[in-house]
Short mmCIF file of C-alpha atoms in Angstrom, two decimals:
data_model
loop_
_atom_site.label_atom_id
_atom_site.label_comp_id
_atom_site.label_asym_id
_atom_site.label_seq_id
_atom_site.Cartn_x
_atom_site.Cartn_y
_atom_site.Cartn_z
CA MET A 1 18.92 12.60 12.22
CA SER A 2 15.46 13.10 13.76
CA ALA A 3 13.29 15.90 12.95
CA MET A 4 13.31 17.28 16.12
CA SER A 5 17.20 17.72 15.98
CA ALA A 6 19.00 20.59 15.37
CA GLY A 7 20.10 19.62 11.73
CA ALA A 8 17.27 19.98 8.91
CA PRO A 9 15.63 17.24 7.30
CA ARG A 10 16.96 16.10 4.43
CA SER A 11 14.64 15.51 0.83
CA LEU A 12 14.01 12.14 -0.36
CA ALA A 13 15.77 10.74 -2.96
CA SER A 14 14.25 10.16 -6.27
CA SER A 15 2.04 2.72 14.85
CA GLY A 16 -12.92 3.36 41.32
CA GLN A 17 -13.68 1.87 38.38
CA LYS A 18 -14.50 -2.07 37.71
CA SER A 19 -12.13 -3.05 35.58
CA ILE A 20 -12.47 -3.60 32.26
CA GLN A 21 -10.88 -7.50 32.47
CA ASP A 22 -13.27 -8.29 35.34
CA ILE A 23 -16.28 -7.49 33.22
CA LEU A 24 -18.06 -10.51 31.83
CA HIS A 25 -18.77 -10.37 28.01
CA PRO A 26 -21.54 -13.13 27.81
CA LEU A 27 -21.70 -12.76 24.00
CA SER A 28 -21.85 -13.99 21.25
CA ALA A 29 -22.85 -14.50 17.43
CA GLU A 30 -21.47 -15.56 14.14
CA GLU A 31 -20.64 -13.27 11.92
CA SER A 32 -21.66 -14.01 9.20
CA ALA A 33 -25.14 -13.18 10.50
CA LEU A 34 -24.75 -9.41 10.02
CA ASN A 35 -23.91 -8.91 5.86
CA PRO A 36 -25.32 -12.04 5.03
CA GLY A 37 -24.01 -11.72 1.07
CA SER A 38 -23.88 -8.61 1.06
CA ALA A 39 -20.48 -7.84 0.54
CA ALA A 40 -20.07 -11.18 -2.23
CA GLU A 41 -23.10 -9.56 -4.27
CA LYS A 42 -21.01 -6.42 -4.79
CA ASP A 43 -18.62 -6.17 -7.97
CA LEU A 44 -15.15 -5.11 -6.67
CA ILE A 45 -14.39 -1.37 -8.02
CA LEU A 46 -11.26 0.17 -7.63
CA PRO A 47 -9.99 3.79 -7.05
CA ASN A 48 -9.45 3.84 -10.77
CA GLY A 49 -12.36 2.67 -11.88
CA THR A 50 -11.32 -0.66 -12.42
CA PRO A 51 -13.55 -3.86 -11.68
CA VAL A 52 -11.21 -6.49 -10.07
CA ASP A 53 -12.47 -10.15 -10.35
CA THR A 54 -11.38 -11.33 -6.71
CA SER A 55 -13.15 -13.23 -4.17
CA SER A 56 -12.58 -14.41 -0.30
CA PRO A 57 -14.55 -16.17 2.47
CA ALA A 58 -16.76 -13.75 4.90
CA SER A 59 -15.21 -15.19 7.95
CA SER A 60 -12.04 -16.96 9.03
CA SER A 61 -13.58 -20.32 8.81
CA SER A 62 -11.10 -21.38 5.98
CA LEU A 63 -8.30 -20.19 8.04
CA LEU A 64 -8.62 -23.97 9.26
CA ASN A 65 -7.11 -25.81 6.02
CA ARG A 66 -4.55 -23.61 5.33
CA LEU A 67 -0.74 -24.50 5.40
CA GLN A 68 0.72 -23.03 8.58
CA LEU A 69 3.85 -20.78 7.31
CA ASP A 70 4.27 -19.53 11.13
CA ASP A 71 2.63 -19.10 14.76
CA ASP A 72 2.50 -15.50 16.53
CA LEU A 73 2.80 -15.14 19.75
CA ASP A 74 -0.99 -16.08 20.75
CA GLY A 75 -0.38 -19.29 18.64
CA GLU A 76 -2.94 -18.48 16.03
CA THR A 77 -2.00 -19.03 12.64
CA ARG A 78 -0.39 -16.76 10.39
CA ASP A 79 -0.52 -17.80 6.65
CA LEU A 80 -0.37 -13.71 5.54
CA PHE A 81 2.61 -11.83 5.54
CA VAL A 82 2.72 -8.13 4.70
CA THR A 83 5.35 -6.28 4.56
CA VAL A 84 5.60 -1.77 3.62
CA ASP A 85 8.96 -0.52 2.32
CA ASP A 86 11.32 0.90 -0.60
CA PRO A 87 9.57 4.85 -0.74
CA LYS A 88 9.70 6.55 -3.41
CA LYS A 89 9.47 9.73 -4.80
CA HIS A 90 7.41 10.63 -8.45
CA VAL A 91 7.02 13.99 -10.04
CA SER A 92 4.60 14.65 -12.76
CA THR A 93 3.31 18.22 -14.58
CA MET A 94 0.17 17.42 -12.07
CA GLU A 95 1.83 16.62 -8.61
CA THR A 96 4.92 15.47 -6.78
CA TYR A 97 3.92 12.34 -4.48
CA ILE A 98 4.97 8.94 -2.62
CA THR A 99 4.78 5.53 -3.73
CA TYR A 100 5.56 2.45 -1.03
CA ARG A 101 6.45 -1.17 -2.16
CA VAL A 102 4.33 -3.67 -1.17
CA CYS A 103 5.57 -7.31 -0.42
CA THR A 104 3.04 -10.08 -0.07
CA LYS A 105 3.28 -13.86 1.05
CA THR A 106 1.12 -16.25 1.28
CA THR A 107 -0.28 -19.23 1.27
CA ARG A 108 -3.63 -18.79 1.16
CA THR A 109 -6.31 -20.19 -1.75
CA GLU A 110 -7.93 -16.88 -2.40
CA PHE A 111 -5.09 -15.23 -4.09
CA ASP A 112 -3.91 -16.74 -7.45
CA LEU A 113 -0.07 -16.21 -6.71
CA PRO A 114 2.26 -17.20 -3.57
CA GLU A 115 3.93 -13.80 -3.95
CA TYR A 116 2.77 -10.85 -4.89
CA THR A 117 5.11 -7.05 -4.93
CA VAL A 118 2.90 -4.03 -5.53
CA ARG A 119 3.56 0.26 -5.45
CA ARG A 120 0.98 1.86 -3.22
CA ARG A 121 0.03 5.20 -2.43
CA TYR A 122 -0.98 7.17 0.80
CA GLN A 123 -4.65 7.55 -0.51
CA ASP A 124 -4.61 3.87 -1.46
CA PHE A 125 -3.87 3.07 1.71
CA ASP A 126 -6.49 5.63 2.51
CA TRP A 127 -9.04 3.79 -0.21
CA LEU A 128 -8.65 0.72 1.58
CA ARG A 129 -9.00 1.24 5.04
CA ASN A 130 -12.69 3.68 3.80
CA LYS A 131 -14.06 -0.10 2.27
CA LEU A 132 -12.85 -1.57 5.27
CA GLU A 133 -15.23 0.60 7.40
CA GLU A 134 -17.97 0.19 4.68
CA SER A 135 -18.22 -3.57 4.01
CA GLN A 136 -16.95 -4.43 8.00
CA PRO A 137 -19.31 -1.72 9.70
CA THR A 138 -19.07 -4.09 13.14
CA HIS A 139 -15.08 -4.24 13.90
CA LEU A 140 -12.61 -2.28 14.33
CA ILE A 141 -10.42 -0.40 12.04
CA PRO A 142 -6.77 0.01 12.46
CA PRO A 143 -5.85 3.78 11.69
CA LEU A 144 -4.09 5.25 9.51
CA PRO A 145 -0.85 7.74 9.93
CA GLU A 146 -2.40 11.68 9.47
CA LYS A 147 -2.57 12.69 6.14
CA PHE A 148 -1.52 16.22 6.36
CA VAL A 149 -0.61 17.34 10.51
CA MET A 150 2.54 15.44 11.73
CA LYS A 151 4.07 17.44 14.26
CA GLY A 152 7.40 19.00 14.10
CA VAL A 153 7.80 18.26 10.82
CA VAL A 154 7.68 21.00 7.51
CA ASP A 155 8.36 18.90 4.52
CA ARG A 156 6.14 15.81 3.87
CA PHE A 157 9.18 14.52 1.03
CA SER A 158 11.65 14.39 4.07
CA GLU A 159 13.13 11.34 4.49
CA GLU A 160 11.81 11.76 8.18
CA PHE A 161 8.38 12.24 7.30
CA VAL A 162 8.66 9.18 4.69
CA GLU A 163 10.59 7.15 7.13
CA THR A 164 7.38 7.69 9.71
CA ARG A 165 4.71 7.82 7.25
CA ARG A 166 5.57 4.44 6.39
CA LYS A 167 6.28 2.36 9.77
CA ALA A 168 3.03 3.68 10.58
CA LEU A 169 0.94 1.88 6.87
CA ASP A 170 3.17 -1.29 7.69
CA LYS A 171 1.92 -1.27 10.79
CA PHE A 172 -1.86 -0.57 9.31
CA LEU A 173 -1.37 -3.38 6.64
CA LYS A 174 0.20 -5.84 9.79
CA ARG A 175 -2.72 -5.25 11.72
CA VAL A 176 -5.23 -5.73 9.26
CA ALA A 177 -3.79 -8.61 7.73
CA ASP A 178 -3.54 -9.98 11.69
CA HIS A 179 -7.26 -10.09 11.95
CA PRO A 180 -8.85 -13.04 11.28
CA VAL A 181 -12.42 -11.76 9.64
CA LEU A 182 -10.75 -8.26 7.80
CA SER A 183 -7.51 -9.87 6.38
CA PHE A 184 -10.19 -12.19 4.19
CA ASN A 185 -11.94 -8.90 2.61
CA GLU A 186 -11.70 -8.49 -0.86
CA HIS A 187 -10.69 -5.38 -0.92
CA PHE A 188 -7.74 -6.05 1.08
CA ASN A 189 -7.02 -8.72 -1.24
CA ALA A 190 -7.56 -6.46 -4.31
CA PHE A 191 -4.79 -3.88 -2.29
CA LEU A 192 -2.29 -6.75 -2.13
CA SER A 193 -2.51 -8.01 -5.34
CA ALA A 194 -3.89 -6.30 -8.66
CA LYS A 195 -1.17 -3.65 -10.48
CA ASP A 196 -3.49 -1.59 -11.52
CA LEU A 197 -4.61 0.02 -8.68
CA ASN A 198 -1.75 3.21 -8.90
CA LYS A 199 -2.84 3.93 -12.40
CA ARG A 200 -5.28 7.19 -11.54
CA GLN A 201 -6.68 10.13 -13.43
CA GLY A 202 -6.76 12.54 -10.48
CA LEU A 203 -6.97 13.63 -7.34
CA ALA A 204 -10.88 13.35 -6.87
CA LEU A 205 -11.63 9.58 -7.65
CA LEU A 206 -12.00 8.75 -4.09
CA THR A 207 -15.58 9.41 -2.35
CA LYS A 208 -15.16 8.35 1.38
CA MET A 209 -16.87 11.46 3.18
CA GLY A 210 -19.94 10.01 1.14
CA GLU A 211 -19.57 6.33 1.27
CA SER A 212 -17.64 5.30 4.19
CA VAL A 213 -19.07 4.78 7.62
CA LYS A 214 -20.15 7.56 10.09
CA TYR A 215 -19.04 7.65 13.50
CA VAL A 216 -20.54 9.45 16.64
CA THR A 217 -18.07 10.69 19.41
CA GLY A 218 -20.54 9.67 22.27
CA GLY A 219 -20.88 5.87 21.32
CA TYR A 220 -24.17 4.29 20.06
CA LYS A 221 -27.59 4.86 20.97
CA LEU A 222 -29.07 1.28 21.66
CA ARG A 223 -32.09 1.35 23.84
CA ALA A 224 -30.36 -2.25 25.51
CA ARG A 225 -26.48 -0.98 25.37
CA PRO A 226 -24.56 -3.38 27.52
CA VAL A 227 -23.17 -1.85 30.40
CA GLU A 228 -19.55 -3.34 29.45
CA PHE A 229 -19.83 -1.39 26.43
CA ALA A 230 -20.07 1.96 28.47
CA ALA A 231 -17.31 0.65 30.61
CA MET A 232 -15.29 0.75 27.73
CA GLY A 233 -15.94 3.93 26.94
CA ASP A 234 -15.10 4.92 29.48
CA TYR A 235 -11.85 3.57 29.78
CA LEU A 236 -11.11 4.32 26.01
CA ASP A 237 -11.65 8.19 27.39
CA LEU A 238 -9.22 7.88 30.00
CA PHE A 239 -6.64 6.69 28.18
CA THR A 240 -6.81 9.03 26.15
CA GLN A 241 -6.01 11.42 28.57
CA LYS A 242 -3.24 9.49 29.64
CA LEU A 243 -1.66 9.75 26.23
CA GLY A 244 -2.48 13.29 25.85
CA THR A 245 -0.65 13.90 28.95
CA ILE A 246 2.58 11.26 28.11
CA ASP A 247 2.01 12.93 24.43
CA ARG A 248 2.81 16.96 25.63
CA ILE A 249 5.35 15.63 28.16
CA ALA A 250 7.58 14.21 25.55
CA GLN A 251 6.80 16.83 23.18
CA ARG A 252 8.59 19.12 25.92
CA ILE A 253 11.04 16.42 26.78
CA ILE A 254 12.36 16.14 23.41
CA LYS A 255 12.05 20.48 22.81
CA GLU A 256 14.51 20.72 25.71
CA GLN A 257 17.05 17.38 24.49
CA SER A 258 16.82 19.42 21.06
CA GLU A 259 18.13 23.09 22.86
CA PHE A 260 20.64 21.53 25.04
CA LEU A 261 22.16 19.41 22.00
CA MET A 262 22.60 22.69 20.15
CA GLU A 263 24.60 24.47 23.19
CA LEU A 264 26.52 21.13 23.81
CA ARG A 265 27.52 21.17 20.35
CA GLU A 266 28.96 24.94 20.74
CA TYR A 267 30.14 24.36 24.21
CA GLY A 268 32.30 21.11 22.83
CA PRO A 269 34.35 23.32 19.92
CA VAL A 270 35.10 25.82 23.44
CA TYR A 271 37.52 23.60 24.66
CA SER A 272 39.66 22.91 21.76
CA SER A 273 39.94 26.37 20.50
CA TRP A 274 41.07 26.79 24.29
CA SER A 275 43.58 24.11 24.08
CA SER A 276 45.49 25.74 21.28
CA PHE A 277 46.61 28.75 23.58
CA GLU A 278 47.15 26.54 26.13
CA GLU A 279 50.35 23.71 25.91
CA ASP A 280 50.54 22.66 29.34
CA LEU A 281 46.50 21.79 29.48
CA HIS A 282 46.26 20.97 25.32
CA ASP A 283 45.58 17.40 26.71
CA PRO A 284 42.69 18.01 29.26
CA LEU A 285 40.97 20.41 27.30
CA GLU A 286 41.05 18.06 23.73
CA GLY A 287 40.16 15.35 26.12
CA VAL A 288 36.63 17.25 27.69
CA SER A 289 36.34 18.34 24.16
CA GLY A 290 36.00 15.07 23.40
CA CYS A 291 33.68 14.16 26.00
CA VAL A 292 31.33 16.22 25.55
CA SER A 293 30.92 15.88 21.26
CA ASN A 294 30.66 11.99 22.26
CA CYS A 295 27.60 13.06 24.74
CA SER A 296 26.44 15.46 21.64
CA SER A 297 25.83 12.44 19.79
CA ALA A 298 24.51 10.07 22.79
CA LEU A 299 21.68 13.18 23.14
CA GLU A 300 21.30 13.17 19.51
CA GLU A 301 20.52 9.48 19.71
CA LEU A 302 18.12 9.80 22.69
CA THR A 303 16.29 12.65 20.27
CA GLU A 304 15.97 10.55 17.63
CA ASP A 305 14.63 7.85 19.45
CA MET A 306 11.88 9.66 21.16
CA SER A 307 10.78 11.53 18.13
CA GLU A 308 10.84 8.49 15.45
CA ASP A 309 9.87 5.46 17.93
CA PHE A 310 7.96 6.66 20.82
CA LEU A 311 5.70 9.59 20.00
CA PRO A 312 4.36 7.44 16.74
CA VAL A 313 3.41 4.93 19.15
CA LEU A 314 0.92 7.56 21.05
CA ARG A 315 -0.15 9.08 18.23
CA GLU A 316 -1.31 5.77 16.21
CA TYR A 317 -3.22 4.71 19.88
CA VAL A 318 -4.54 8.55 20.11
CA LEU A 319 -5.83 7.42 16.49
CA TYR A 320 -7.08 3.94 17.00
CA ILE A 321 -9.18 5.20 19.41
CA GLU A 322 -10.75 7.27 17.36
CA SER A 323 -11.49 4.77 14.35
CA MET A 324 -13.02 2.79 17.49
CA LYS A 325 -15.94 4.50 17.85
CA VAL A 326 -19.18 2.63 17.36
CA PRO A 327 -20.64 3.24 13.77
CA THR A 328 -24.17 5.00 13.90
CA ASP A 329 -25.46 2.17 11.34
CA VAL A 330 -25.65 -0.07 14.45
CA GLU A 331 -28.82 1.51 14.94
CA LYS A 332 -30.03 0.06 12.48
CA CYS A 333 -30.00 -3.40 12.93
CA GLN A 334 -31.55 -3.80 16.32
CA ASP A 335 -32.18 -7.48 15.84
CA ARG A 336 -28.62 -8.42 14.78
CA VAL A 337 -26.96 -6.45 18.04
CA GLU A 338 -25.83 -9.39 19.59
CA CYS A 339 -24.12 -10.06 16.14
CA PHE A 340 -22.41 -6.02 16.68
CA ASN A 341 -21.58 -6.71 20.21
CA ALA A 342 -19.87 -10.70 19.68
CA ASP A 343 -17.84 -8.53 16.32
CA LEU A 344 -17.04 -5.74 19.32
CA LYS A 345 -15.76 -7.64 22.28
CA ALA A 346 -13.43 -9.61 19.97
CA ASP A 347 -12.09 -6.68 18.21
CA TRP A 348 -11.45 -5.48 21.94
CA ASP A 349 -9.96 -8.12 23.12
CA ARG A 350 -7.04 -7.84 20.19
CA TRP A 351 -6.59 -4.44 20.53
CA GLU A 352 -6.26 -4.98 24.30
CA ASN A 353 -3.45 -7.62 23.83
CA ASN A 354 -1.67 -5.49 21.00
CA LYS A 355 -2.15 -2.66 23.49
CA ARG A 356 0.12 -4.50 26.28
CA GLN A 357 2.68 -6.36 23.34
CA ASP A 358 3.15 -2.67 21.60
CA PHE A 359 3.27 -0.65 25.35
CA ARG A 360 5.81 -3.12 27.20
CA GLN A 361 7.70 -3.22 23.84
CA LEU A 362 7.70 0.81 23.99
CA LEU A 363 8.45 1.54 27.66
CA THR A 364 11.08 -1.49 27.76
CA GLY A 365 12.94 -0.07 24.64
CA MET A 366 13.31 3.84 26.24
CA ALA A 367 14.16 2.66 29.36
CA ASP A 368 17.13 0.58 27.85
CA LYS A 369 17.90 4.12 25.47
CA ASN A 370 18.21 5.60 28.57
CA ILE A 371 20.34 3.60 30.36
CA GLN A 372 22.63 2.92 27.11
CA TYR A 373 22.46 7.28 26.65
CA TYR A 374 24.18 7.21 30.66
CA GLU A 375 26.05 4.84 29.99
CA LYS A 376 27.91 6.39 26.62
CA CYS A 377 28.40 9.77 28.97
CA LEU A 378 30.04 7.84 31.78
CA ALA A 379 31.82 6.09 29.67
CA ALA A 380 33.11 9.52 27.60
CA TRP A 381 34.05 11.20 31.14
CA GLU A 382 36.11 7.96 32.44
CA SER A 383 38.11 8.04 29.39
CA LEU A 384 39.19 11.07 30.66
CA ILE A 385 40.93 9.74 34.16
CA PRO A 386 43.98 8.68 32.55
CA VAL A 387 44.73 12.09 30.73
CA LEU A 388 44.35 13.99 33.77
CA GLN A 389 45.98 11.12 35.93
CA ASP A 390 49.16 11.66 33.71
CA LYS A 391 48.73 15.32 33.87
CA GLN A 392 48.96 15.47 37.46
CA GLU A 393 52.24 12.81 37.54
CA ALA A 394 54.04 14.79 34.86
CA GLU A 395 52.97 17.89 37.39
CA GLY A 396 54.24 15.78 40.29
CA GLU A 397 57.32 15.05 38.62
CA THR A 398 58.57 18.70 37.32
CA SER A 399 58.00 20.28 40.86
#
């Protein structure tokens, strides 16, 4: 049951302006020019302080000789598959937390084994994202779900909250795994394969505020800032406003649906109770009670779909836009601006493609869910017609 529905959440057992598409992007450079050897020269340190000996290529060029496992919709080779599932609650004297199983299948030679299964908690994902920001400052890093705030959910250990977070974490890893550069990052390799990543002594091991890349709200300030990136910023501002409006309206719809659902649950039993006092009207009244009950179930499903499938996608893209703010580190590397521009342009194109696919699927899915809701309600009331007809015929015969 959705957290927005009437029932209490269950506890857990032990994602006029010129069109962007019309703007030319005559920028090209190799990503390796920005960080020549910097990532490879540093020892990889996990959140628990343990060094990990891993290696990965600095670019996506080594993809060319990989064994192809599958192809995605864009025809790109995929040789790395990641899923997040099986959340479990852990209780200790110091804290209570949730871990998730992360399963990896790959044919990449950077991994010692073709398959890995590890357990990770939220702060491990947070560590990974910080490391990606540090080591790949010119790329757009996908967002994580919010750590503490999730509207409509009070208990962060409830099944609804945990499942919503699991889906978002799964989407995060899949976006990184599908990226031609981020997926080869050494920290990502360690996150997927290192068994001792979750052996930590406390919560203060991450120092993201002191180490992570800082972002500015107005975009980066370069003397020769390309016009197209200004247009991108304007588009993101407008897109954020639209998403905010849709989110507010969707929240209001869910609230009204939840209130209507509570009324329906009280409304149906009235007819059932009434039928016990009306022998002649017993069958029609019971029929109405059954119709209202079926409509209640259909409305509950629709409300859950909006809460668990529709709203999380909107919020993921709001967070995604925040993560697309350009780092101030770019101001320190004016001689590599062209490289930065090329990386940003490539990631922008990838983001736009993901956005089109995600929202096409989101809106089509919601249309189907609404059609199914009304079809169920119509079928429920149509099933009452034969009962009323039989009652009418019986009354005609007696008269």
